[in-house]
Short mmCIF file of C-alpha atoms in Angstrom, two decimals:
data_model
loop_
_atom_site.label_atom_id
_atom_site.label_comp_id
_atom_site.label_asym_id
_atom_site.label_seq_id
_atom_site.Cartn_x
_atom_site.Cartn_y
_atom_site.Cartn_z
CA MET A 255 2.77 -0.95 -19.05
CA GLU A 256 6.37 -0.93 -20.27
CA ALA A 257 6.41 2.88 -20.37
CA ASP A 258 5.01 3.00 -16.84
CA ALA A 259 7.69 0.60 -15.61
CA VAL A 260 10.45 2.67 -17.24
CA ALA A 261 9.06 5.87 -15.67
CA ILE A 262 9.11 4.26 -12.23
CA LEU A 263 12.70 3.06 -12.64
CA GLU A 264 13.82 6.48 -13.81
CA GLN A 265 12.49 8.06 -10.59
CA ARG A 266 13.99 5.43 -8.32
CA GLU A 267 17.01 7.49 -7.32
CA GLU A 268 15.05 10.71 -6.94
CA LEU A 269 13.15 9.68 -3.79
CA ALA A 270 15.41 10.10 -0.76
CA GLY A 271 12.63 9.81 1.83
CA GLY A 272 9.00 10.32 2.68
CA GLU A 273 6.05 8.40 4.07
CA LEU A 274 3.19 6.57 2.35
CA ARG A 275 0.14 5.46 4.35
CA VAL A 276 -1.47 2.32 2.91
CA GLY A 277 -4.76 0.71 3.94
CA LEU A 278 -5.29 -3.01 3.37
CA GLY A 279 -8.43 -5.08 3.64
CA ASN A 280 -6.59 -8.30 2.79
CA SER A 281 -2.96 -8.76 3.81
CA MET A 282 -2.43 -10.07 0.29
CA PRO A 283 -2.13 -8.87 -2.44
CA GLY A 284 -1.46 -5.60 -0.61
CA MET A 285 1.77 -6.81 0.98
CA ALA A 286 3.01 -8.04 -2.40
CA LEU A 287 2.38 -4.56 -3.82
CA ILE A 288 4.20 -2.97 -0.88
CA SER A 289 7.11 -5.39 -1.40
CA ALA A 290 7.36 -4.41 -5.07
CA PHE A 291 7.20 -0.74 -4.13
CA LYS A 292 9.83 -1.03 -1.36
CA ALA A 293 12.19 -2.91 -3.66
CA LEU A 294 12.31 0.22 -5.81
CA TYR A 295 12.04 2.85 -3.09
CA PRO A 296 13.69 1.45 0.05
CA LYS A 297 14.00 4.87 1.70
CA ILE A 298 10.24 5.46 1.72
CA GLN A 299 8.58 4.58 5.01
CA ILE A 300 5.34 2.63 4.64
CA CYS A 301 2.71 2.88 7.39
CA VAL A 302 0.13 0.11 7.00
CA GLU A 303 -3.40 0.04 8.43
CA ILE A 304 -5.15 -3.34 8.16
CA GLY A 305 -8.86 -3.68 8.86
CA ASN A 306 -12.16 -4.91 7.54
CA TRP A 307 -13.71 -3.48 4.39
CA SER A 308 -15.71 -0.78 6.19
CA ASP A 309 -12.75 0.38 8.27
CA ILE A 310 -10.46 0.77 5.27
CA MET A 311 -13.13 2.58 3.23
CA ALA A 312 -13.51 5.02 6.13
CA ALA A 313 -9.72 5.41 6.39
CA VAL A 314 -9.54 6.50 2.73
CA ILE A 315 -12.48 8.90 3.00
CA ASP A 316 -11.15 10.38 6.26
CA ARG A 317 -7.65 10.65 4.74
CA ARG A 318 -6.07 8.47 7.42
CA VAL A 319 -4.42 6.57 4.56
CA ASP A 320 -3.17 7.88 1.22
CA VAL A 321 -4.01 4.81 -0.84
CA ALA A 322 -5.68 1.45 -0.21
CA VAL A 323 -6.21 -2.02 -1.66
CA LEU A 324 -9.72 -3.52 -1.43
CA PRO A 325 -12.26 -5.58 -3.39
CA GLU A 326 -15.71 -4.20 -4.23
CA VAL A 327 -14.82 -0.52 -4.24
CA PRO A 328 -18.00 1.49 -5.00
CA GLN A 329 -18.32 3.23 -8.33
CA ASP A 330 -17.92 6.68 -6.85
CA ARG A 331 -16.59 9.80 -8.55
CA ARG A 332 -14.59 10.59 -5.41
CA PHE A 333 -12.27 7.63 -6.03
CA ARG A 334 -9.54 6.81 -8.49
CA CYS A 335 -9.52 3.01 -8.91
CA GLU A 336 -7.33 0.62 -10.86
CA VAL A 337 -7.60 -3.18 -10.86
CA CYS A 338 -4.58 -5.04 -9.52
CA LEU A 339 -6.00 -8.59 -9.71
CA HIS A 340 -9.17 -10.70 -9.77
CA GLN A 341 -10.05 -13.24 -7.08
CA ARG A 342 -12.93 -15.22 -5.58
CA VAL A 343 -14.01 -16.21 -2.08
CA VAL A 344 -13.13 -19.81 -1.16
CA ALA A 345 -13.88 -22.05 1.79
CA ILE A 346 -10.98 -22.98 4.06
CA CYS A 347 -10.61 -26.03 6.27
CA HIS A 348 -7.91 -27.89 8.17
CA PRO A 349 -5.88 -30.04 5.71
CA GLY A 350 -7.04 -33.16 7.55
CA HIS A 351 -10.73 -32.32 7.06
CA ALA A 352 -12.81 -34.47 4.71
CA LEU A 353 -13.63 -31.41 2.54
CA ASN A 354 -10.00 -31.12 1.52
CA GLN A 355 -10.37 -34.31 -0.52
CA LEU A 356 -13.20 -32.90 -2.65
CA GLY A 357 -11.62 -29.89 -4.36
CA ARG A 358 -15.02 -28.30 -5.02
CA VAL A 359 -18.16 -28.18 -2.87
CA SER A 360 -21.60 -26.56 -2.85
CA VAL A 361 -23.13 -24.48 -0.07
CA VAL A 362 -25.58 -27.34 0.57
CA GLU A 363 -22.64 -29.62 1.35
CA LEU A 364 -21.14 -27.01 3.68
CA ILE A 365 -24.12 -26.69 6.01
CA GLN A 366 -23.51 -30.12 7.53
CA TYR A 367 -20.35 -28.74 9.17
CA PRO A 368 -19.76 -26.04 11.82
CA LEU A 369 -19.13 -22.75 10.01
CA VAL A 370 -16.97 -19.80 10.96
CA PHE A 371 -18.26 -16.42 9.73
CA ARG A 372 -16.85 -12.90 9.70
CA THR A 373 -18.81 -9.93 10.98
CA ARG A 374 -21.25 -8.17 8.62
CA ASN A 375 -18.89 -5.33 7.68
CA SER A 376 -16.53 -7.79 5.97
CA SER A 377 -16.50 -7.97 2.16
CA THR A 378 -15.88 -11.72 2.47
CA GLN A 379 -18.97 -12.19 4.58
CA ARG A 380 -21.15 -10.27 2.14
CA VAL A 381 -20.19 -12.74 -0.61
CA VAL A 382 -20.85 -15.70 1.72
CA ASP A 383 -24.22 -14.32 2.86
CA LYS A 384 -25.32 -13.74 -0.73
CA ALA A 385 -24.39 -17.30 -1.75
CA PHE A 386 -26.36 -18.88 1.09
CA ARG A 387 -29.28 -16.49 0.62
CA THR A 388 -29.47 -17.22 -3.13
CA ALA A 389 -29.54 -20.95 -2.32
CA GLY A 390 -32.47 -20.33 0.05
CA LEU A 391 -30.46 -21.36 3.10
CA ARG A 392 -30.62 -19.74 6.51
CA LEU A 393 -28.20 -20.86 9.17
CA GLU A 394 -26.37 -19.80 12.30
CA PRO A 395 -22.57 -20.04 12.31
CA ALA A 396 -20.79 -21.85 15.09
CA ILE A 397 -18.35 -18.95 15.53
CA VAL A 398 -18.23 -15.31 14.38
CA VAL A 399 -14.84 -13.55 14.28
CA ASN A 400 -14.05 -9.94 13.49
CA THR A 401 -10.63 -10.40 11.85
CA ARG A 402 -9.06 -12.53 9.14
CA GLU A 403 -6.42 -13.72 11.58
CA GLY A 404 -9.18 -14.93 13.88
CA MET A 405 -10.74 -16.79 10.96
CA LEU A 406 -7.46 -18.47 10.05
CA GLU A 407 -6.73 -19.51 13.63
CA ALA A 408 -10.23 -20.88 14.17
CA VAL A 409 -9.93 -23.05 11.06
CA ALA A 410 -6.35 -24.11 11.85
CA ASN A 411 -7.61 -25.31 15.24
CA ARG A 412 -10.41 -27.35 13.64
CA LEU A 413 -13.25 -25.18 14.96
CA GLY A 414 -15.11 -25.12 11.65
CA ILE A 415 -15.14 -24.25 7.95
CA GLY A 416 -14.27 -20.63 7.20
CA PHE A 417 -14.11 -18.35 4.17
CA ILE A 418 -11.47 -15.97 2.78
CA TRP A 419 -10.58 -14.25 -0.47
CA GLU A 420 -8.50 -16.78 -2.42
CA HIS A 421 -5.37 -14.60 -2.49
CA GLY A 422 -6.15 -12.83 0.79
CA SER A 423 -3.41 -14.60 2.74
CA SER A 424 -0.19 -16.41 1.92
CA ARG A 425 -0.58 -18.67 4.95
CA VAL A 426 -0.40 -22.38 4.10
CA ASP A 427 0.20 -24.08 7.46
CA ARG A 428 -2.90 -25.95 8.71
CA ILE A 429 -5.06 -24.23 6.08
CA ALA A 430 -6.50 -25.76 2.89
CA LYS A 431 -8.60 -23.90 0.31
CA VAL A 432 -11.69 -25.42 -1.30
CA VAL A 433 -13.62 -23.91 -4.22
CA VAL A 434 -17.32 -23.26 -3.54
CA SER A 435 -19.46 -23.55 -6.69
CA GLU A 436 -21.79 -20.69 -5.72
CA MET A 437 -18.85 -18.36 -5.00
CA ASP A 438 -16.76 -19.22 -8.05
CA ALA A 439 -17.15 -15.86 -9.83
CA GLU A 440 -14.01 -13.74 -9.56
CA VAL A 441 -14.28 -10.07 -8.65
CA PRO A 442 -11.68 -7.33 -9.08
CA GLU A 443 -9.45 -6.08 -6.29
CA TYR A 444 -8.51 -2.44 -6.61
CA ILE A 445 -5.79 -0.01 -5.72
CA PHE A 446 -7.72 3.16 -4.96
CA ALA A 447 -7.43 6.62 -3.44
CA LEU A 448 -9.43 9.79 -3.22
CA LEU A 449 -9.34 11.49 -6.58
CA GLY A 450 -7.77 14.57 -5.00
CA ALA A 451 -5.01 12.58 -3.31
CA LYS A 452 -2.20 13.94 -5.45
CA GLY A 453 1.44 13.23 -4.87
CA LYS A 454 4.31 11.33 -6.41
CA LEU A 455 4.24 8.49 -3.87
CA VAL A 456 0.56 7.73 -4.46
CA GLU A 457 1.10 7.81 -8.21
CA LEU A 458 4.09 5.49 -7.99
CA PHE A 459 2.19 3.05 -5.79
CA PHE A 460 -0.50 2.82 -8.47
CA HIS A 461 2.18 2.11 -11.07
CA SER A 462 3.89 -0.52 -8.91
CA ARG A 463 1.12 -3.00 -9.76
CA HIS A 464 2.90 -3.51 -13.11
CA LEU A 465 6.01 -4.70 -11.27
CA LEU A 466 4.44 -7.49 -9.24
CA PRO A 467 6.21 -10.85 -9.62
CA GLN A 468 4.60 -13.30 -12.04
CA GLY A 469 1.76 -15.06 -10.21
CA ALA A 470 1.26 -12.33 -7.59
CA ASN A 471 -1.27 -10.59 -9.77
#
């Protein structure tokens, strides 16, 4: 890791320009990685595409982005993957909600409240669906949204209990996170690209994970 960091610093002055296209499923930790990268290479333009899991997977395969950050990347020989952090899915509620006093809940406790779900092509929703299915519970959400921002706004406006990746957003206003026992297992989040996606900028973005501030990874 130290050698990688030194190699990045040595190339800092060599990059006078260029463009790197980055796909993000979660705004965080992707934006933290981009921040670390831009701190070293301020002259590089970053073009960011944010979407659900399926959209970003397609963007990588179709070469609309050079590199991406996502959880649950398939074990596929086409991809180069490196872990940048581990995280779990948590429930989110308005800070004034009764759940915020508990700290940890079960899916059985959650079904007494209106729930806000993502659409099926969301990695978050797949984790949520599996947890409820394993518990033998079938239910209809009060609201279904197709974006993380929609989820956050619905919860902030007291429309129900939602779900996000624990480090998927840095937002703290009108949002409280609650651990769900059945979703407590952490899964890796990856930086990944097509194996043939060569280039100095892609390589340096992979290495920038070593330069994240303490706590960001």
